[in-house]
Each structure stands twice: as C-alpha cells, then as structure tokens.
Amino acid sequence: MTQVSKTMVTRPDDTASSRPDAGRARSGVRRVGEAVALYAPVLMLVVLVIVASVLNDRFWAPENLRNMLTQNSALALVAFGMTLVIIAGVFDLSVGAIFAAGSVIFAMLSNEVLLLPAALITVVVGALAGAVNAYVVNSLRVNSFIGTLATGAVFSGLVYILCDSSPVQARREGFETLGLGRIAGVPCALIVAVAAFGLCAALLNGTIFGRYVFAVGGNAAAAHLTGVPVRAVRAACFVLVGALAALGGMITGSQLGLGQPTLGSNIALDAFAVVVIGGTSVYGGRGALWRTASAVLVLATLTNIFNALAWDTTRQSVAKGLIIIAAVALDAARSRSDHA
Amino acid sequence: MSVRLSNIGKRYGATRALNGVDLTLTGGRVHALVGENGAGKSTCLGIIGGRTVPSTGEIELDGERVTFASPAHAASNGVVSIYQELSVIPSMSVLHNVFLGSEPRRTRWTDDSAAMRTAYAQVASRIGADIDPDVEVGSLSVGDQQMVEIMRALSRRPRVMLMDEPTAALGPRERQALYGVIAGLRDEGVVVAFVSHNLEEVLGVSDDISVFRDGELCGSGPSDQWSRDSLMSAMIGHPPQVDLRGTSASPKPRKELLRVDGLSGGRVEDVSLDVRAGEIVGIAGLVGSGRSTLLRLIAGAQRPTTGRWQLDGVKQPWPSSVRSARRQGIVYLTEDRKAQGILPESTTAENIVLGRLGPVARRGIVTRRSVRDHADVAGRQVGFATTRLSTNIGALSGGNQQKALLARVLHAKPRLILADEPTRGVDVGAKDEISRALRDIADRGGSVMMVSSEYEELAENCDRVLVMWHGTVVAELRGPDIGVDTMVKLSFGTEGLT
C-alpha cells in the first residue's frame, strides 16, 4: 500500500488534470533541469561577468562597478515592484509614465520646498497613481494589460501638461545627491535599491501578504474561495510598484539634474525583461525577487559588454529584444511541461 | 449545532435556480443532497456557504440569523465548504495551500511555520493522507489535490462542513478515507452536508437525504427510507427505465479492430490489449494507475516509448499525433471538459462540428445553417435537445456539455472512441443517456474504450474490463465476472488483496 501512495505524489507529465505519469528515472533529470532553471540568472551572470572581464580590462575597476550599479538602481526599483505585480498575475505598463512623473514632480517640488518633503510627496503621488491602476483593474474590471497601458497614456499626458512639455531644471542644491551622492563610498542610489530589495523580499517571502501574492497569481478564483482578499492584494502590489517607479524616476532625474517628461519610455520594457529573465512566470504565481535582482545585474553586465564592444543603442535594443523573447519562450516551455 | 433554511430562493435573471426551500440540517447527522444537474442542490450549498447570496429567505445558525457576504465570512463562522471545482493553487506547496486564508499567525504579518507543520501532521493523519507538505500541489494527481482541499477544510475546524461532489475525483481508497472522516465529524456533532451523484455512496454514507428537482426540495427523509429506485424516481419525477445493458450482451465473436502490443510510455508499462468491433472495453484502476495515459497514448496525444500497432490486422506505425489517430477513426474524449473540451463562448452546434469541418463546409464556406444541421444529426444520437444547439455551450449544465462533447466525437465518425470518465460530474439523466449512446455505438459495430472511477458504471456498461495497477494490466474480466468488488480488489494490486 505504501507503494501505491508514493507513486501518487510523483509529477504528472501530461495534463494538469490527468494522472501523474513521470517515471522515477525521469524525475532525476527533471530535478537537474529545474535547478538549472532556478539558478539560470545566476549562471548567466557568472558567464557574462567572465566575458566582460575578458573584453573589458577595466571591468573590475571600482569606478566601473560603481557606475554600473548606480546606473541600474532606478531600473532595479521598478523591476522589484514589477516582480510582485507579475507574481500576483497582473501587469503594470504605466510604470514608464509614473517614472517620468517622478522625475518631473520631484524637480518641480524641490524648487519650491525642501528636498525631503519633495521626495516624500513624489513617492506618495506614485503610490496614488498605483491606486488609480488598482481601481481601474479591480473595480472597473479592465484587463490590467490594457488598463495600465491606458492609465499610462493618461499619466504621461498629465506630466507633459504639468511641465509644459519641457524639461524642468532643478535649482536646489543637493538635488543630485539621491542619484549621484555617496555615503561612505557607497552610492546613495544603490543604498535605496538595496533597501527596496530588502523591503520587497521581506514582504514577499516573510509575510502572509507575500503568500497571498503568490496565491492570487496562482489561481485568483481559488484564492477568493479560500478567503484571500484578492483585490486588496492586487491593489497593494499596484501601489507598491507605483511608489517604486516614482522613486526610480526621482533617482534618474537626480542623476540628470532635471525633471524630464520623456524619461522612462523604455523602463517598462526593461523592467519586464529583467523580471522574465529572472524566471518569474508571466502567467503569475511563480517567481522570486533575488532572481530579478540577479537579472538586473545580468542586464547591467550585458550593457557593459555592449559598450566595451562599442555597440550603439540601436544594436543593443535588438539584442535586448531577442533576449526577452528567449526568456519568455523558456517560461512558456516550462509551464507547458508543468501544465499542458 | 444546526442550520435552518427557511424559504430560501435564488433567481438569476428570469431563471429560478432555487425556490422556497425549507430545510434543517442537524449536527451529528450526515445530510446528502441529491438531484439532477441544475436541480438546485449546489446553489443550496453555495447559499449556506456564503458563496451565493440568496434572493429570498433566511438562514439561521443555531437559532441565530446570519447573512454571509463571502466564503471567508462563512468560514469565520465555522461554515466551511469544499467546492465542486478544485480551488487549490497549483503553484504553491501543499502546506501553504492547506492553511491559505487561515494561517496560524505569529504576528499580524507573519505566520507560524512550526505550528503550521504540526497542524498539518495532525490533519494529514486524520484523513490518512501520505502527501509531502512541501511539494507543489500542481504536481499531484487530481485525487491528491482533492485531498489537499479536504485537509484545508478540516484544518479550519468546521462546525458546518459542506461538500459538493467531494468524491468525484477520488479513487476507492481515498473515498474510504473520506467516509471515515465524515463519520468522525458526525460523531463530533458537526453538521455535514454533501452533494453527490453516486447514489450508492449517498445511501451508504448519509443519515438523511434531500432530493431536489427543478429548484425545489421535493423530498427529504432519513436514508433508510430511501432506495436507489425511489431516489431516482424522486430526482427525475417519474420511475426510471430499467435494463441498461439489456439485450446487447451478445457473446458472439467479433472482428478485431485494434491490437496493441508491448505498449510503454509515461506510467504505462508493457501493456498489450485488443479491441474488437462492437465492444465496450472498460479500464478500471486507481487514480494514477496509468488509465488515462493508456488512452492518451492510443489517441496519439502522448508519444509511447515502445509499442506495436495493428489496425484491422495490418501492422502500422504508431500514430504520431491526435490528427493521425483520428484519420484512422480513433477519437479521444477528454476527462477535463472545461479545460480541454468545450469552447465556452461558442455555440453548442459550433462545438459539436469542430473536429470535422470538411463535410460541414461547402466550397470552403461554413454557414450557420450547415453547422446546425450537422450538429443536429450528431446531437440526436446522444439525446441532445435540438433547441439548445444555438446556446453557448458554456451556459449549459455539465451533463449537457458532456453530451455535446460526445456528439462532437460522433460527428467525427469514429471507429473507436476513447472516453475518459465520460460521465464524471453529470446528473443521472445525462449519465443514462451517455451510457445508452455508447451502447448504441457498440450495437452498430463501433468500439469504445472507457475509463471510469465508478465501477458500478463499468459493471453496467462494459463487455470486458481491464484492471490496471501500477501501469500494467493485471486482470481482464468478462461478462458475468465483471463485479464491483472484484475490480476494487484488483485495483489495489496484490498488496491490496487480503
């Protein structure tokens, strides 16, 4: 009898609804495959770092590393928020607009009030934008892909109106500190990114809320029947990514010394790329923050390599697009073998 | 503990799903709700469980009036439901699924992992489940997933336990375990109510039985006052027609249609079998014994590692795809009608003709009329009401959807039908019609292989039954040897024989 029950817990190899049929011999292969998939971003990072060390003899120079990390901190913030949103089974395509809004509003406010209140208000505005997204998706029941594409257009238009379609020069002293300053030699931007990572990772892995994020993305209807507050969980994710996107925009704006309404046109795609390269499933319910973080480093190293090869941004764009397709195809192949 | 419903009704637009139901469920007794699909029994459970808001009437819990806004609200009052469709999260671990929404907490924000594991061990031993708490639920068999769902309900310490078709996905062993749990809950004074289409189960497990028909409660009483026949008559409103298998048990030798030798693939190991024209071959076995895989391999839906294929006595390569199997007249009917069967937003007629549009099209153009005509021809063979052909199939009851899918199979002009759980979760009326349709097919020289977890059904319908255990066929039963008890014993393999 023990044998019967044991075979019942092996993995199914055909459909989700049918019987588990994986032979024991195959499960070993499968486990190796899963481990590779799990650590793929780290493996990729190791390979790319080796390539970069060979191609760029200044790769390990502290200045180069510091630049790499500083330049990608804003992206990391957005990607961390995006990871939660995608695990919860929704998308947020309005992050680019919120990102631009962050830079513009921070620059405008800092010209009027002190930096700290300016920063806090900007983050709150980002969170409010997230709340608008939550309203559209939850209460108006608009598909999140379309809904946030549309709210993104609205947010972006409002930002252009706000700054009269031109960059906002920041005049207050210390405006660049957030993006370019250092504390004990460590870039402020990096500190913010690491703090955001800590916050999101703690939320996702340490709390019941985090468990609910996975549940909602894994099967929203089932989660609802089980008593999970599905809408509240999604709303919290939208608010979080909104706040982080605004913060990211502030960092980039601070690095440029101005508020720029055209910022962030690529940030949604880049954040998306990083999340899927990190192996978070676009179907929801699966993913991990540390893998997104590794994927940010992958992208950063890749950009470094491209620069060392003297590739311009157009070629980089082609390469990036292809990498995203490869990552999503891998995700699809994996969920096919799991589910259908 | 008691639950009292007075004048409970539910309308969906113009349709009355439930009307004026007065019913009292008492603790310490097991209450079964039976009826055809759409009779209102699931709606009734849904209303008690907080999933459905009633249009009229009142619910009292221990004499106190309650209105539940959501399943979570009901659960916080001790009213816990197990739903007909699985409500587990496939990508999460068993442990986290069991305690989802009712986590033992260490602080407001975090859960208490140690307490969770202790509670899991308790609930698992209570139901006799041997499931690793750390594996993903999606990697379990449907039966084990159902067990996870049952453990989830039990871990919430129910005072009222509502179960909608809890055993439909379970094999015989898990069913027995669940019956044990139900008896345990009853002895603790919990109100237990369940819906089931399996009348033997209903008669064997429950203390009281209520019968629903057309949204009304049409009979209620202690189960020793009911019999299979009286339940059937109450459910369908007239006495059932007897003699299902009837005349057709013709023992004369028939021509071999398909022979399969040395078939291995997935869980199936070295299976050889033959199917003759005009014969219904049943496949019995526990969940996970390889029954479905066997059908899928023959259907071309899954590649075998080895296997020889002989159709009409002619050796041929194994069909490489579902399409190539279908070209040889071998058509598969899925067990998962929602996910792999219906196109819910298309009409029933469109669903029926889907697999074979060639003859429906004229010069490449498919008209609504020809779709309807062809669907009608196929639909009639399974007793599908012509008037429903233009309804979206998603709006039909499970029984009617299943009949439509069988009509889809027939429209493909099959020589061999591979039917996986063809009557799972359908009402007795539809079940009857599906069995009859399969028998008709066999009488006209077609062949059927069917998998069913309900051995009564195999015993009633099949000319021959193959019993599977651990991926192999361990026994072949014919005619009078096909008995439910025999099949159950053989399903457990040699280890299960006592």
mmCIF file of N, CA and C in Angstrom, chain A residues 232-317:
data_model
loop_
_atom_site.group_PDB
_atom_site.id
_atom_site.type_symbol
_atom_site.label_atom_id
_atom_site.label_comp_id
_atom_site.label_asym_id
_atom_site.label_seq_id
_atom_site.Cartn_x
_atom_site.Cartn_y
_atom_site.Cartn_z
ATOM 1 N N ALA A 232 -7.599 43.391 -2.673
ATOM 2 C CA ALA A 232 -6.717 44.168 -1.798
ATOM 3 C C ALA A 232 -5.257 43.809 -2.070
ATOM 4 N N VAL A 233 -5.001 42.524 -2.312
ATOM 5 C CA VAL A 233 -3.631 42.093 -2.571
ATOM 6 C C VAL A 233 -3.120 42.724 -3.862
ATOM 7 N N ARG A 234 -3.958 42.676 -4.909
ATOM 8 C CA ARG A 234 -3.540 43.285 -6.175
ATOM 9 C C ARG A 234 -3.355 44.784 -6.019
ATOM 10 N N ALA A 235 -4.273 45.420 -5.301
ATOM 11 C CA ALA A 235 -4.177 46.865 -5.105
ATOM 12 C C ALA A 235 -2.862 47.208 -4.425
ATOM 13 N N ALA A 236 -2.510 46.435 -3.406
ATOM 14 C CA ALA A 236 -1.261 46.712 -2.696
ATOM 15 C C ALA A 236 -0.063 46.597 -3.639
ATOM 16 N N CYS A 237 -0.099 45.637 -4.538
ATOM 17 C CA CYS A 237 1.001 45.475 -5.489
ATOM 18 C C CYS A 237 1.093 46.677 -6.428
ATOM 19 N N PHE A 238 -0.047 47.132 -6.919
ATOM 20 C CA PHE A 238 -0.042 48.295 -7.811
ATOM 21 C C PHE A 238 0.497 49.527 -7.090
ATOM 22 N N VAL A 239 0.052 49.705 -5.843
ATOM 23 C CA VAL A 239 0.505 50.867 -5.078
ATOM 24 C C VAL A 239 2.017 50.797 -4.863
ATOM 25 N N LEU A 240 2.481 49.600 -4.541
ATOM 26 C CA LEU A 240 3.914 49.434 -4.291
ATOM 27 C C LEU A 240 4.733 49.739 -5.542
ATOM 28 N N VAL A 241 4.334 49.185 -6.676
ATOM 29 C CA VAL A 241 5.122 49.412 -7.890
ATOM 30 C C VAL A 241 5.021 50.876 -8.307
ATOM 31 N N GLY A 242 3.882 51.519 -8.053
ATOM 32 C CA GLY A 242 3.744 52.945 -8.362
ATOM 33 C C GLY A 242 4.737 53.766 -7.565
ATOM 34 N N ALA A 243 4.790 53.487 -6.266
ATOM 35 C CA ALA A 243 5.717 54.232 -5.410
ATOM 36 C C ALA A 243 7.159 53.993 -5.829
ATOM 37 N N LEU A 244 7.488 52.725 -6.148
ATOM 38 C CA LEU A 244 8.864 52.415 -6.530
ATOM 39 C C LEU A 244 9.223 53.035 -7.875
ATOM 40 N N ALA A 245 8.257 53.072 -8.805
ATOM 41 C CA ALA A 245 8.528 53.677 -10.108
ATOM 42 C C ALA A 245 8.792 55.171 -9.943
ATOM 43 N N ALA A 246 8.001 55.827 -9.104
ATOM 44 C CA ALA A 246 8.224 57.254 -8.861
ATOM 45 C C ALA A 246 9.604 57.475 -8.248
ATOM 46 N N LEU A 247 9.973 56.612 -7.300
ATOM 47 C CA LEU A 247 11.281 56.707 -6.666
ATOM 48 C C LEU A 247 12.394 56.514 -7.696
ATOM 49 N N GLY A 248 12.186 55.546 -8.578
ATOM 50 C CA GLY A 248 13.159 55.312 -9.645
ATOM 51 C C GLY A 248 13.320 56.539 -10.529
ATOM 52 N N GLY A 249 12.200 57.166 -10.875
ATOM 53 C CA GLY A 249 12.237 58.377 -11.692
ATOM 54 C C GLY A 249 12.988 59.496 -10.969
ATOM 55 N N MET A 250 12.785 59.583 -9.658
ATOM 56 C CA MET A 250 13.492 60.607 -8.881
ATOM 57 C C MET A 250 14.988 60.392 -8.957
ATOM 58 N N ILE A 251 15.401 59.130 -8.855
ATOM 59 C CA ILE A 251 16.842 58.835 -8.884
ATOM 60 C C ILE A 251 17.440 59.229 -10.229
ATOM 61 N N THR A 252 16.781 58.810 -11.304
ATOM 62 C CA THR A 252 17.306 59.134 -12.627
ATOM 63 C C THR A 252 17.297 60.651 -12.862
ATOM 64 N N GLY A 253 16.192 61.305 -12.445
ATOM 65 C CA GLY A 253 16.117 62.755 -12.582
ATOM 66 C C GLY A 253 17.240 63.433 -11.813
ATOM 67 N N SER A 254 17.482 62.927 -10.624
ATOM 68 C CA SER A 254 18.535 63.486 -9.787
ATOM 69 C C SER A 254 19.899 63.321 -10.455
ATOM 70 N N GLN A 255 20.081 62.196 -11.146
ATOM 71 C CA GLN A 255 21.354 61.983 -11.840
ATOM 72 C C GLN A 255 21.529 62.967 -12.994
ATOM 73 N N LEU A 256 20.396 63.341 -13.621
ATOM 74 C CA LEU A 256 20.460 64.264 -14.753
ATOM 75 C C LEU A 256 20.390 65.715 -14.299
ATOM 76 N N GLY A 257 19.951 65.936 -13.066
ATOM 77 C CA GLY A 257 19.805 67.287 -12.557
ATOM 78 C C GLY A 257 18.572 67.978 -13.073
ATOM 79 N N LEU A 258 17.603 67.224 -13.568
ATOM 80 C CA LEU A 258 16.364 67.837 -14.043
ATOM 81 C C LEU A 258 15.195 66.851 -14.028
ATOM 82 N N GLY A 259 14.008 67.406 -14.196
ATOM 83 C CA GLY A 259 12.827 66.572 -14.356
ATOM 84 C C GLY A 259 12.523 66.457 -15.840
ATOM 85 N N GLN A 260 12.419 65.243 -16.334
ATOM 86 C CA GLN A 260 12.369 65.045 -17.788
ATOM 87 C C GLN A 260 11.114 64.237 -18.155
ATOM 88 N N PRO A 261 10.128 64.833 -18.827
ATOM 89 C CA PRO A 261 8.889 64.096 -19.138
ATOM 90 C C PRO A 261 9.091 62.942 -20.121
ATOM 91 N N THR A 262 10.216 62.930 -20.837
ATOM 92 C CA THR A 262 10.434 61.844 -21.804
ATOM 93 C C THR A 262 11.133 60.646 -21.175
ATOM 94 N N LEU A 263 11.501 60.782 -19.909
ATOM 95 C CA LEU A 263 12.178 59.661 -19.247
ATOM 96 C C LEU A 263 11.268 58.428 -19.200
ATOM 97 N N GLY A 264 11.869 57.294 -19.091
ATOM 98 C CA GLY A 264 11.079 56.115 -18.756
ATOM 99 C C GLY A 264 10.355 55.474 -19.920
ATOM 100 N N SER A 265 10.674 55.917 -21.150
ATOM 101 C CA SER A 265 9.971 55.313 -22.273
ATOM 102 C C SER A 265 10.352 53.841 -22.431
ATOM 103 N N ASN A 266 11.556 53.504 -21.974
ATOM 104 C CA ASN A 266 11.985 52.103 -22.097
ATOM 105 C C ASN A 266 11.893 51.334 -20.795
ATOM 106 N N ILE A 267 11.535 52.041 -19.716
ATOM 107 C CA ILE A 267 11.708 51.406 -18.413
ATOM 108 C C ILE A 267 10.748 50.224 -18.222
ATOM 109 N N ALA A 268 9.533 50.345 -18.778
ATOM 110 C CA ALA A 268 8.584 49.238 -18.621
ATOM 111 C C ALA A 268 9.119 47.987 -19.295
ATOM 112 N N LEU A 269 9.625 48.157 -20.530
ATOM 113 C CA LEU A 269 10.152 47.008 -21.257
ATOM 114 C C LEU A 269 11.380 46.435 -20.547
ATOM 115 N N ASP A 270 12.272 47.339 -20.101
ATOM 116 C CA ASP A 270 13.475 46.862 -19.425
ATOM 117 C C ASP A 270 13.133 46.118 -18.136
ATOM 118 N N ALA A 271 12.200 46.688 -17.373
ATOM 119 C CA ALA A 271 11.818 46.046 -16.113
ATOM 120 C C ALA A 271 11.192 44.687 -16.402
ATOM 121 N N PHE A 272 10.335 44.663 -17.423
ATOM 122 C CA PHE A 272 9.703 43.419 -17.830
ATOM 123 C C PHE A 272 10.771 42.395 -18.211
ATOM 124 N N ALA A 273 11.746 42.860 -19.001
ATOM 125 C CA ALA A 273 12.831 41.978 -19.441
ATOM 126 C C ALA A 273 13.533 41.372 -18.237
ATOM 127 N N VAL A 274 13.849 42.229 -17.291
ATOM 128 C CA VAL A 274 14.590 41.767 -16.127
ATOM 129 C C VAL A 274 13.772 40.742 -15.341
ATOM 130 N N VAL A 275 12.484 41.022 -15.191
ATOM 131 C CA VAL A 275 11.639 40.113 -14.417
ATOM 132 C C VAL A 275 11.563 38.738 -15.089
ATOM 133 N N VAL A 276 11.374 38.723 -16.412
ATOM 134 C CA VAL A 276 11.250 37.409 -17.065
ATOM 135 C C VAL A 276 12.589 36.712 -17.211
ATOM 136 N N ILE A 277 13.667 37.483 -17.412
ATOM 137 C CA ILE A 277 14.984 36.837 -17.437
ATOM 138 C C ILE A 277 15.231 36.191 -16.079
ATOM 139 N N GLY A 278 14.695 36.819 -15.047
ATOM 140 C CA GLY A 278 14.810 36.259 -13.701
ATOM 141 C C GLY A 278 13.926 35.049 -13.488
ATOM 142 N N GLY A 279 13.176 34.655 -14.512
ATOM 143 C CA GLY A 279 12.422 33.409 -14.411
ATOM 144 C C GLY A 279 11.078 33.540 -13.718
ATOM 145 N N THR A 280 10.633 34.762 -13.453
ATOM 146 C CA THR A 280 9.287 34.932 -12.900
ATOM 147 C C THR A 280 8.284 34.669 -14.011
ATOM 148 N N SER A 281 7.284 33.842 -13.717
ATOM 149 C CA SER A 281 6.354 33.432 -14.773
ATOM 150 C C SER A 281 5.410 34.558 -15.132
ATOM 151 N N VAL A 282 5.271 34.816 -16.444
ATOM 152 C CA VAL A 282 4.311 35.845 -16.870
ATOM 153 C C VAL A 282 2.882 35.363 -16.658
ATOM 154 N N TYR A 283 2.707 34.082 -16.339
ATOM 155 C CA TYR A 283 1.367 33.569 -16.064
ATOM 156 C C TYR A 283 0.969 33.763 -14.601
ATOM 157 N N GLY A 284 1.895 34.296 -13.801
ATOM 158 C CA GLY A 284 1.574 34.569 -12.403
ATOM 159 C C GLY A 284 1.825 33.383 -11.499
ATOM 160 N N GLY A 285 1.946 33.667 -10.203
ATOM 161 C CA GLY A 285 2.034 32.606 -9.215
ATOM 162 C C GLY A 285 3.413 32.049 -8.954
ATOM 163 N N ARG A 286 4.378 32.398 -9.786
ATOM 164 C CA ARG A 286 5.732 31.884 -9.612
ATOM 165 C C ARG A 286 6.739 32.992 -9.810
ATOM 166 N N GLY A 287 7.771 33.002 -8.981
ATOM 167 C CA GLY A 287 8.815 33.989 -9.172
ATOM 168 C C GLY A 287 9.571 34.228 -7.887
ATOM 169 N N ALA A 288 10.682 34.947 -8.005
ATOM 170 C CA ALA A 288 11.464 35.243 -6.816
ATOM 171 C C ALA A 288 12.191 36.550 -7.030
ATOM 172 N N LEU A 289 12.302 37.295 -5.953
ATOM 173 C CA LEU A 289 12.904 38.616 -6.047
ATOM 174 C C LEU A 289 14.412 38.542 -6.274
ATOM 175 N N TRP A 290 15.063 37.592 -5.605
ATOM 176 C CA TRP A 290 16.516 37.534 -5.757
ATOM 177 C C TRP A 290 16.906 37.223 -7.204
ATOM 178 N N ARG A 291 16.015 36.503 -7.883
ATOM 179 C CA ARG A 291 16.341 36.213 -9.281
ATOM 180 C C ARG A 291 16.163 37.452 -10.153
ATOM 181 N N THR A 292 15.170 38.273 -9.815
ATOM 182 C CA THR A 292 15.047 39.545 -10.516
ATOM 183 C C THR A 292 16.295 40.391 -10.283
ATOM 184 N N ALA A 293 16.763 40.404 -9.037
ATOM 185 C CA ALA A 293 17.963 41.178 -8.718
ATOM 186 C C ALA A 293 19.154 40.670 -9.527
ATOM 187 N N SER A 294 19.305 39.337 -9.620
ATOM 188 C CA SER A 294 20.398 38.788 -10.428
ATOM 189 C C SER A 294 20.252 39.221 -11.880
ATOM 190 N N ALA A 295 18.994 39.234 -12.346
ATOM 191 C CA ALA A 295 18.760 39.579 -13.742
ATOM 192 C C ALA A 295 19.088 41.049 -14.009
ATOM 193 N N VAL A 296 18.871 41.907 -13.010
ATOM 194 C CA VAL A 296 19.278 43.310 -13.173
ATOM 195 C C VAL A 296 20.782 43.369 -13.406
ATOM 196 N N LEU A 297 21.514 42.586 -12.626
ATOM 197 C CA LEU A 297 22.967 42.567 -12.785
ATOM 198 C C LEU A 297 23.351 41.978 -14.142
ATOM 199 N N VAL A 298 22.573 40.980 -14.602
ATOM 200 C CA VAL A 298 22.822 40.418 -15.927
ATOM 201 C C VAL A 298 22.711 41.509 -16.980
ATOM 202 N N LEU A 299 21.621 42.255 -16.899
ATOM 203 C CA LEU A 299 21.398 43.304 -17.893
ATOM 204 C C LEU A 299 22.480 44.384 -17.794
ATOM 205 N N ALA A 300 22.859 44.707 -16.560
ATOM 206 C CA ALA A 300 23.893 45.726 -16.361
ATOM 207 C C ALA A 300 25.218 45.277 -16.981
ATOM 208 N N THR A 301 25.581 44.012 -16.731
ATOM 209 C CA THR A 301 26.828 43.486 -17.272
ATOM 210 C C THR A 301 26.776 43.430 -18.795
ATOM 211 N N LEU A 302 25.601 43.039 -19.289
ATOM 212 C CA LEU A 302 25.417 42.946 -20.732
ATOM 213 C C LEU A 302 25.624 44.314 -21.382
ATOM 214 N N THR A 303 25.027 45.343 -20.789
ATOM 215 C CA THR A 303 25.193 46.694 -21.309
ATOM 216 C C THR A 303 26.660 47.087 -21.286
ATOM 217 N N ASN A 304 27.340 46.713 -20.193
ATOM 218 C CA ASN A 304 28.759 46.991 -20.069
ATOM 219 C C ASN A 304 29.542 46.331 -21.206
ATOM 220 N N ILE A 305 29.175 45.091 -21.512
ATOM 221 C CA ILE A 305 29.850 44.371 -22.598
ATOM 222 C C ILE A 305 29.584 45.062 -23.936
ATOM 223 N N PHE A 306 28.316 45.406 -24.145
ATOM 224 C CA PHE A 306 27.962 46.091 -25.397
ATOM 225 C C PHE A 306 28.797 47.362 -25.548
ATOM 226 N N ASN A 307 28.912 48.099 -24.450
ATOM 227 C CA ASN A 307 29.681 49.341 -24.506
ATOM 228 C C ASN A 307 31.148 49.055 -24.813
ATOM 229 N N ALA A 308 31.662 47.962 -24.201
ATOM 230 C CA ALA A 308 33.049 47.605 -24.455
ATOM 231 C C ALA A 308 33.254 47.237 -25.919
ATOM 232 N N LEU A 309 32.200 46.629 -26.502
ATOM 233 C CA LEU A 309 32.266 46.275 -27.925
ATOM 234 C C LEU A 309 31.970 47.480 -28.812
ATOM 235 N N ALA A 310 31.677 48.603 -28.166
ATOM 236 C CA ALA A 310 31.336 49.830 -28.880
ATOM 237 C C ALA A 310 30.080 49.657 -29.728
ATOM 238 N N TRP A 311 29.107 48.855 -29.197
ATOM 239 C CA TRP A 311 27.815 48.761 -29.882
ATOM 240 C C TRP A 311 26.986 49.983 -29.499
ATOM 241 N N ASP A 312 26.256 50.510 -30.477
ATOM 242 C CA ASP A 312 25.407 51.637 -30.136
ATOM 243 C C ASP A 312 24.063 51.130 -29.608
ATOM 244 N N THR A 313 23.220 52.073 -29.174
ATOM 245 C CA THR A 313 21.968 51.683 -28.512
ATOM 246 C C THR A 313 21.027 50.947 -29.464
ATOM 247 N N THR A 314 21.140 51.228 -30.768
ATOM 248 C CA THR A 314 20.235 50.542 -31.694
ATOM 249 C C THR A 314 20.515 49.046 -31.698
ATOM 250 N N ARG A 315 21.784 48.691 -31.775
ATOM 251 C CA ARG A 315 22.121 47.264 -31.726
ATOM 252 C C ARG A 315 21.766 46.668 -30.375
ATOM 253 N N GLN A 316 22.003 47.464 -29.336
ATOM 254 C CA GLN A 316 21.667 46.971 -28.001
ATOM 255 C C GLN A 316 20.184 46.650 -27.901
ATOM 256 N N SER A 317 19.362 47.504 -28.528
ATOM 257 C CA SER A 317 17.917 47.302 -28.488
ATOM 258 C C SER A 317 17.530 45.979 -29.149
#
